[in-house]
Tab-separated table of C-alpha atoms in Angstrom:
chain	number	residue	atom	x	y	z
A	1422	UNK	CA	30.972	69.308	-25.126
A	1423	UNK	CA	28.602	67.113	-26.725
A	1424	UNK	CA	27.210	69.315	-29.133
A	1425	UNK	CA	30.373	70.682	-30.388
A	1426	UNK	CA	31.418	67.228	-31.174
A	1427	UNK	CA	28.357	66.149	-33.235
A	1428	UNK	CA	27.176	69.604	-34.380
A	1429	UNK	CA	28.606	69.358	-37.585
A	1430	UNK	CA	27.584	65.876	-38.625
A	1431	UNK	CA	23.865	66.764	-38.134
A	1432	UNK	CA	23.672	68.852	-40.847
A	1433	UNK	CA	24.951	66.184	-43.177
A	1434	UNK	CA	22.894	63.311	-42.106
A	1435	UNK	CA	20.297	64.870	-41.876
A	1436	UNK	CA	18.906	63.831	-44.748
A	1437	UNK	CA	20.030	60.086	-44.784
A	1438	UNK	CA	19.336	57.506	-41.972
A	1439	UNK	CA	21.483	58.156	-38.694
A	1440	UNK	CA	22.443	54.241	-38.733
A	1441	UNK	CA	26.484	54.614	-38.505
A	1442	UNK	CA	27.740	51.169	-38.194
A	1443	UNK	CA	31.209	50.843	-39.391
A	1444	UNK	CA	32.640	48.896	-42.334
A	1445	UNK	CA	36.426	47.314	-41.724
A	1446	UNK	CA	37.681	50.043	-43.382
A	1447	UNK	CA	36.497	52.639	-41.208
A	1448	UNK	CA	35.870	50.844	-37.850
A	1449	UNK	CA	38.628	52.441	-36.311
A	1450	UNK	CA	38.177	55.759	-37.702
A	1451	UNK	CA	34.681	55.699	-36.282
A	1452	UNK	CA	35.346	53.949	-32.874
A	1453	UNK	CA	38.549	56.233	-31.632
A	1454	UNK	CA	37.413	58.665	-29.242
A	1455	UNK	CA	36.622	58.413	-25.281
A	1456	UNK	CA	33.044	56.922	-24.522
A	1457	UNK	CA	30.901	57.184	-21.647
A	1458	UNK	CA	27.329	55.882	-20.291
A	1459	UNK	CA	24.900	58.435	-18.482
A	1460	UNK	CA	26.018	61.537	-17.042
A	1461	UNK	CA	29.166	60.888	-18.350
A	1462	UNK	CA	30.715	61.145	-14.829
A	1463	UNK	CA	32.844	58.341	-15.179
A	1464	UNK	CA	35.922	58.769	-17.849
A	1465	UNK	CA	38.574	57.197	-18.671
A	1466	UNK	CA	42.634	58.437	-18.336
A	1467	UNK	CA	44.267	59.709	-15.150
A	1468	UNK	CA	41.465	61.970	-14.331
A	1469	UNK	CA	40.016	58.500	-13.058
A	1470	UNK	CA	43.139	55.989	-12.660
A	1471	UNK	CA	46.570	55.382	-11.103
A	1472	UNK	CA	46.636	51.785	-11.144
A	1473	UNK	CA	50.403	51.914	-9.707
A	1474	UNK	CA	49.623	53.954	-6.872
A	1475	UNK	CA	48.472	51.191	-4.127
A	1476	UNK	CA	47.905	53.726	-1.684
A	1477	UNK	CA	45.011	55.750	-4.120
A	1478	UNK	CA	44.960	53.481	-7.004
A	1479	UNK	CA	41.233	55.084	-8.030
A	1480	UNK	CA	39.645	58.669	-8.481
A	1481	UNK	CA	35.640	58.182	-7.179
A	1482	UNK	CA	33.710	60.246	-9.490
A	1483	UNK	CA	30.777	62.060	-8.340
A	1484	UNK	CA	28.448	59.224	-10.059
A	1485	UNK	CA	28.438	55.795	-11.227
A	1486	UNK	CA	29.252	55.057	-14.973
A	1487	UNK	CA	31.173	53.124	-17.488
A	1488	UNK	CA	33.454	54.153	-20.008
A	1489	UNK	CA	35.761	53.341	-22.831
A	1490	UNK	CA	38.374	54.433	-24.928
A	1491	UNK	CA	39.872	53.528	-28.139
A	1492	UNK	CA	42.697	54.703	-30.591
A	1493	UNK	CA	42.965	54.285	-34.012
A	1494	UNK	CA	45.781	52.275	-33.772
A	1495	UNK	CA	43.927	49.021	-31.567
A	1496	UNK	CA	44.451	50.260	-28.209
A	1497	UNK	CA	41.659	50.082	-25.426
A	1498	UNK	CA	40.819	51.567	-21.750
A	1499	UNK	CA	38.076	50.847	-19.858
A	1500	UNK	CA	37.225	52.282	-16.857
A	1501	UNK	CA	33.868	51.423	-14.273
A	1502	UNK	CA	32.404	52.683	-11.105
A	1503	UNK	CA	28.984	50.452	-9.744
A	1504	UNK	CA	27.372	49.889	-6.885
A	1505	UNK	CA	25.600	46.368	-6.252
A	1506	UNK	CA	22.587	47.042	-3.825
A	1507	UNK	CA	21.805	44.728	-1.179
A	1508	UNK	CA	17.724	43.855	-0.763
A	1509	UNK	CA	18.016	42.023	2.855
A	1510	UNK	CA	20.819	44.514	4.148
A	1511	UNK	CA	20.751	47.860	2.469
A	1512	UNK	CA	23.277	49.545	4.384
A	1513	UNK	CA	25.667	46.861	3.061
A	1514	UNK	CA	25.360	47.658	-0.410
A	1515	UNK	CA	29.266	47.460	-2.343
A	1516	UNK	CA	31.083	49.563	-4.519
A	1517	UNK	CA	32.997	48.569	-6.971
A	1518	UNK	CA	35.635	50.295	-9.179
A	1519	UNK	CA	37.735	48.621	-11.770
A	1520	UNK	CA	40.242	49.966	-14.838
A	1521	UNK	CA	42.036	48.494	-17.490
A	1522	UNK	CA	43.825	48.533	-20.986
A	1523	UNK	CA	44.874	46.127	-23.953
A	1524	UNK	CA	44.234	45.844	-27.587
A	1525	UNK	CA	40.566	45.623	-29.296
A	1526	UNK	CA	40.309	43.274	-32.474
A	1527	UNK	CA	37.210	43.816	-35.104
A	1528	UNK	CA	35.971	40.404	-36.700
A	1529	UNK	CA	34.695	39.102	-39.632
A	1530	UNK	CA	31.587	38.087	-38.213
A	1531	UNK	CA	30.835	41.984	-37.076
A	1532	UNK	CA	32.069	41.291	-33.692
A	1533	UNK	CA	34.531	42.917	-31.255
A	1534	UNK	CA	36.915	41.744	-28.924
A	1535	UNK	CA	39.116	43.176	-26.327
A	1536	UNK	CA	41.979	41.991	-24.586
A	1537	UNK	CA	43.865	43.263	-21.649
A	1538	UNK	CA	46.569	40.223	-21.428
A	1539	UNK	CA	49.783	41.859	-22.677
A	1540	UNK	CA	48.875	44.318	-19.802
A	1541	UNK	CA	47.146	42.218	-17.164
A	1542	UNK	CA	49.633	43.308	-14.425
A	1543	UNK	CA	47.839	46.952	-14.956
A	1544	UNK	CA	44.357	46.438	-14.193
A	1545	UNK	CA	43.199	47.222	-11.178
A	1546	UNK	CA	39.709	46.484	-9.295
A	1547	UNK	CA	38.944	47.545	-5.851
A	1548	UNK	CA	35.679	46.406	-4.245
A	1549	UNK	CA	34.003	48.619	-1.184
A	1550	UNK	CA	31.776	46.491	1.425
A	1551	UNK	CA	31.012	48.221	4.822
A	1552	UNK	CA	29.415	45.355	6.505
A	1553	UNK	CA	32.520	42.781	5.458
A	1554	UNK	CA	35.132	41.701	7.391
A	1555	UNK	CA	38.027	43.784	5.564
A	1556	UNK	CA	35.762	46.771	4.005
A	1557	UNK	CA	37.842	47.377	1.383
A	1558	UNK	CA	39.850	45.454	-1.341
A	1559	UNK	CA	42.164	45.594	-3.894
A	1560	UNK	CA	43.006	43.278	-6.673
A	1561	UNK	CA	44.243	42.781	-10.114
A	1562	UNK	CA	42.163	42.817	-12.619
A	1563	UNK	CA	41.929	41.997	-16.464
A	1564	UNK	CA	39.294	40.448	-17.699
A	1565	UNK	CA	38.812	39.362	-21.888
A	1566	UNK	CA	35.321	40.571	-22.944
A	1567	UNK	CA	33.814	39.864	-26.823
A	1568	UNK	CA	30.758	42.318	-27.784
A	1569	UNK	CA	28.815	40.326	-30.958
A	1570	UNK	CA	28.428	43.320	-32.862
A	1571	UNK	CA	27.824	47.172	-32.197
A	1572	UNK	CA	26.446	50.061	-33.914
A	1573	UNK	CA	27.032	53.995	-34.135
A	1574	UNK	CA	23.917	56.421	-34.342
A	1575	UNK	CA	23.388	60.271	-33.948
A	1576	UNK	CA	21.073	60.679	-30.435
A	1577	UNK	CA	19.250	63.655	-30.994
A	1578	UNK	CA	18.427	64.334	-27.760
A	1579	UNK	CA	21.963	64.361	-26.590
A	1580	UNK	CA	23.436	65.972	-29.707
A	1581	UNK	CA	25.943	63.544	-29.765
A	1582	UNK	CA	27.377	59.791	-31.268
A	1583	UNK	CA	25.862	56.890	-29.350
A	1584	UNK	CA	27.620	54.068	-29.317
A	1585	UNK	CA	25.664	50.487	-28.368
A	1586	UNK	CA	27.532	47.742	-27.861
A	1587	UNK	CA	25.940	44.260	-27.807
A	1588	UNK	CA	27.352	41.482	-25.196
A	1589	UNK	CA	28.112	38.366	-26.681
A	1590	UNK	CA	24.834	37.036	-26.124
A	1591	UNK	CA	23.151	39.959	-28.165
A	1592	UNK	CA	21.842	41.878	-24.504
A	1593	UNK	CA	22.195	45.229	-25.093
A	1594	UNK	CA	25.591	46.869	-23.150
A	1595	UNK	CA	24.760	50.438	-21.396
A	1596	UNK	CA	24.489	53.431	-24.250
A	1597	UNK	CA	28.265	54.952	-24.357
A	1598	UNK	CA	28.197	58.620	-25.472
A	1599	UNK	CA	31.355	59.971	-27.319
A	1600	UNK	CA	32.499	62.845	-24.714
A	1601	UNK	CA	35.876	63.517	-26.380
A	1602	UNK	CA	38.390	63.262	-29.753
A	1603	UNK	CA	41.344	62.387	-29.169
A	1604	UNK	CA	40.704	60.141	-26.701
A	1605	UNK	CA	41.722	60.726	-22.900
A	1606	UNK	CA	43.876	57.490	-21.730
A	1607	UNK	CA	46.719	56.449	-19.862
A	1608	UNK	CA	50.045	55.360	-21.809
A	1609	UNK	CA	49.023	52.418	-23.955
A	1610	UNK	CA	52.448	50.726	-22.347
A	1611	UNK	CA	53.075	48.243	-19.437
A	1612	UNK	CA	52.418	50.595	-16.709
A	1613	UNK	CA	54.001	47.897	-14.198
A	1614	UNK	CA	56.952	47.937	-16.616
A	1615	UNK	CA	57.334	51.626	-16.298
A	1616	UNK	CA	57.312	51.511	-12.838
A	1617	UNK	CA	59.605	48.768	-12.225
A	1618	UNK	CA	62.178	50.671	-14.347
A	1619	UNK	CA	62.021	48.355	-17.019
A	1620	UNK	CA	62.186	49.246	-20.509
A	1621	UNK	CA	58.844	48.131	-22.211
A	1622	UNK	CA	57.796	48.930	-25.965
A	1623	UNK	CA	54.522	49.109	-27.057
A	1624	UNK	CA	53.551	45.421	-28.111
A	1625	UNK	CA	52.030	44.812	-31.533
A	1626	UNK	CA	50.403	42.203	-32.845
């Protein structure tokens, strides 16, 4: 899947440096697509999430991951699956699953941001601890997150786009591989809307 993706593009930068990092004219050009860390186990869409379903709000991939997903038009998904050992008590190690969407903003300054508020009655995060008194939990979830700037290259060894991310204090976010064009998401709409039968349009700036 990779390769079919990023095929093409080798051939024409091959000759020039693989640095890809967008100018404001093409950021969102370059940035649509679905993203995704590792094995690329974890995606986002409904292959992953049903944030209105209480009952089986979450898909468990077969591995751990993070991914995201952006449009050309400013909309965002973001979907995680992690586990949080526990050194004193292995066998109580948690899981923890989480998905939401919202609008991403590019800066000025080179940064991005993302917010989830016009949807924060969408997100979802449910937390897995064996050795707790309730094993398993379920909560909203949307949390703001600002990345201070990001780049684009061509990994050779993955034939495909990398996309790094840096947090807002310049650490270095997981390596997000583009898996797919367009990319695979949930409506960008108030899913809580939809399900309450109310009419929502998609909010703009």
């Amino acid at each position: 899947m990779f390769k079919s993706l990023v095929a093409p593009l080798l051939l024409v930068l091959s000759a020039r440096s693989a640095l890809a990092q967008q100018d404001f004219t093409s950021n969102s050009t370059g940035f649509a697509g679905t993203w995704s860390s590792g094995s690329g186990a974890v995606v986002t869409g409904p292959g992953f999430a049903d944030p209105m379903n209480s009952n089986r709000p979450f898909i468990y991939p077969a591995n751990t991951g993070i991914s995201y997903s952006f449009t050309d038009d400013g909309y965002f998904e973001e979907a995680q699956y992690r586990f949080n050992a526990n050194a004193s008590e292995p066998h109580c190690a948690t899981a923890a699953v989480l998905w939401q969407h919202g609008r991403y903003y590019f800066h000025n300054n080179g940064s991005i941001t993302m917010d989830p508020s016009m949807f924060a009655a969408d997100g979802r995060v449910q937390v897995q601890n064996p050795c707790a008194a309730q094993t398993q939990i379920l909560t909203y979830y949307n949390q703001f997150e600002l990345f201070s700037h990001w780049t684009i290259t061509i990994d050779v060894h993955h034939a495909a786009y990398m996309l790094q991310l840096y947090r807002f204090d310049g650490s270095l976010f997981p390596r997000l591989y583009l898996t797919v064009r367009p990319p695979t998401m949930l409506p960008t709409t108030s899913l809580t809307a939809a399900a309450n039968g109310s009419t929502a349009a998609t909010p703009t700036n």
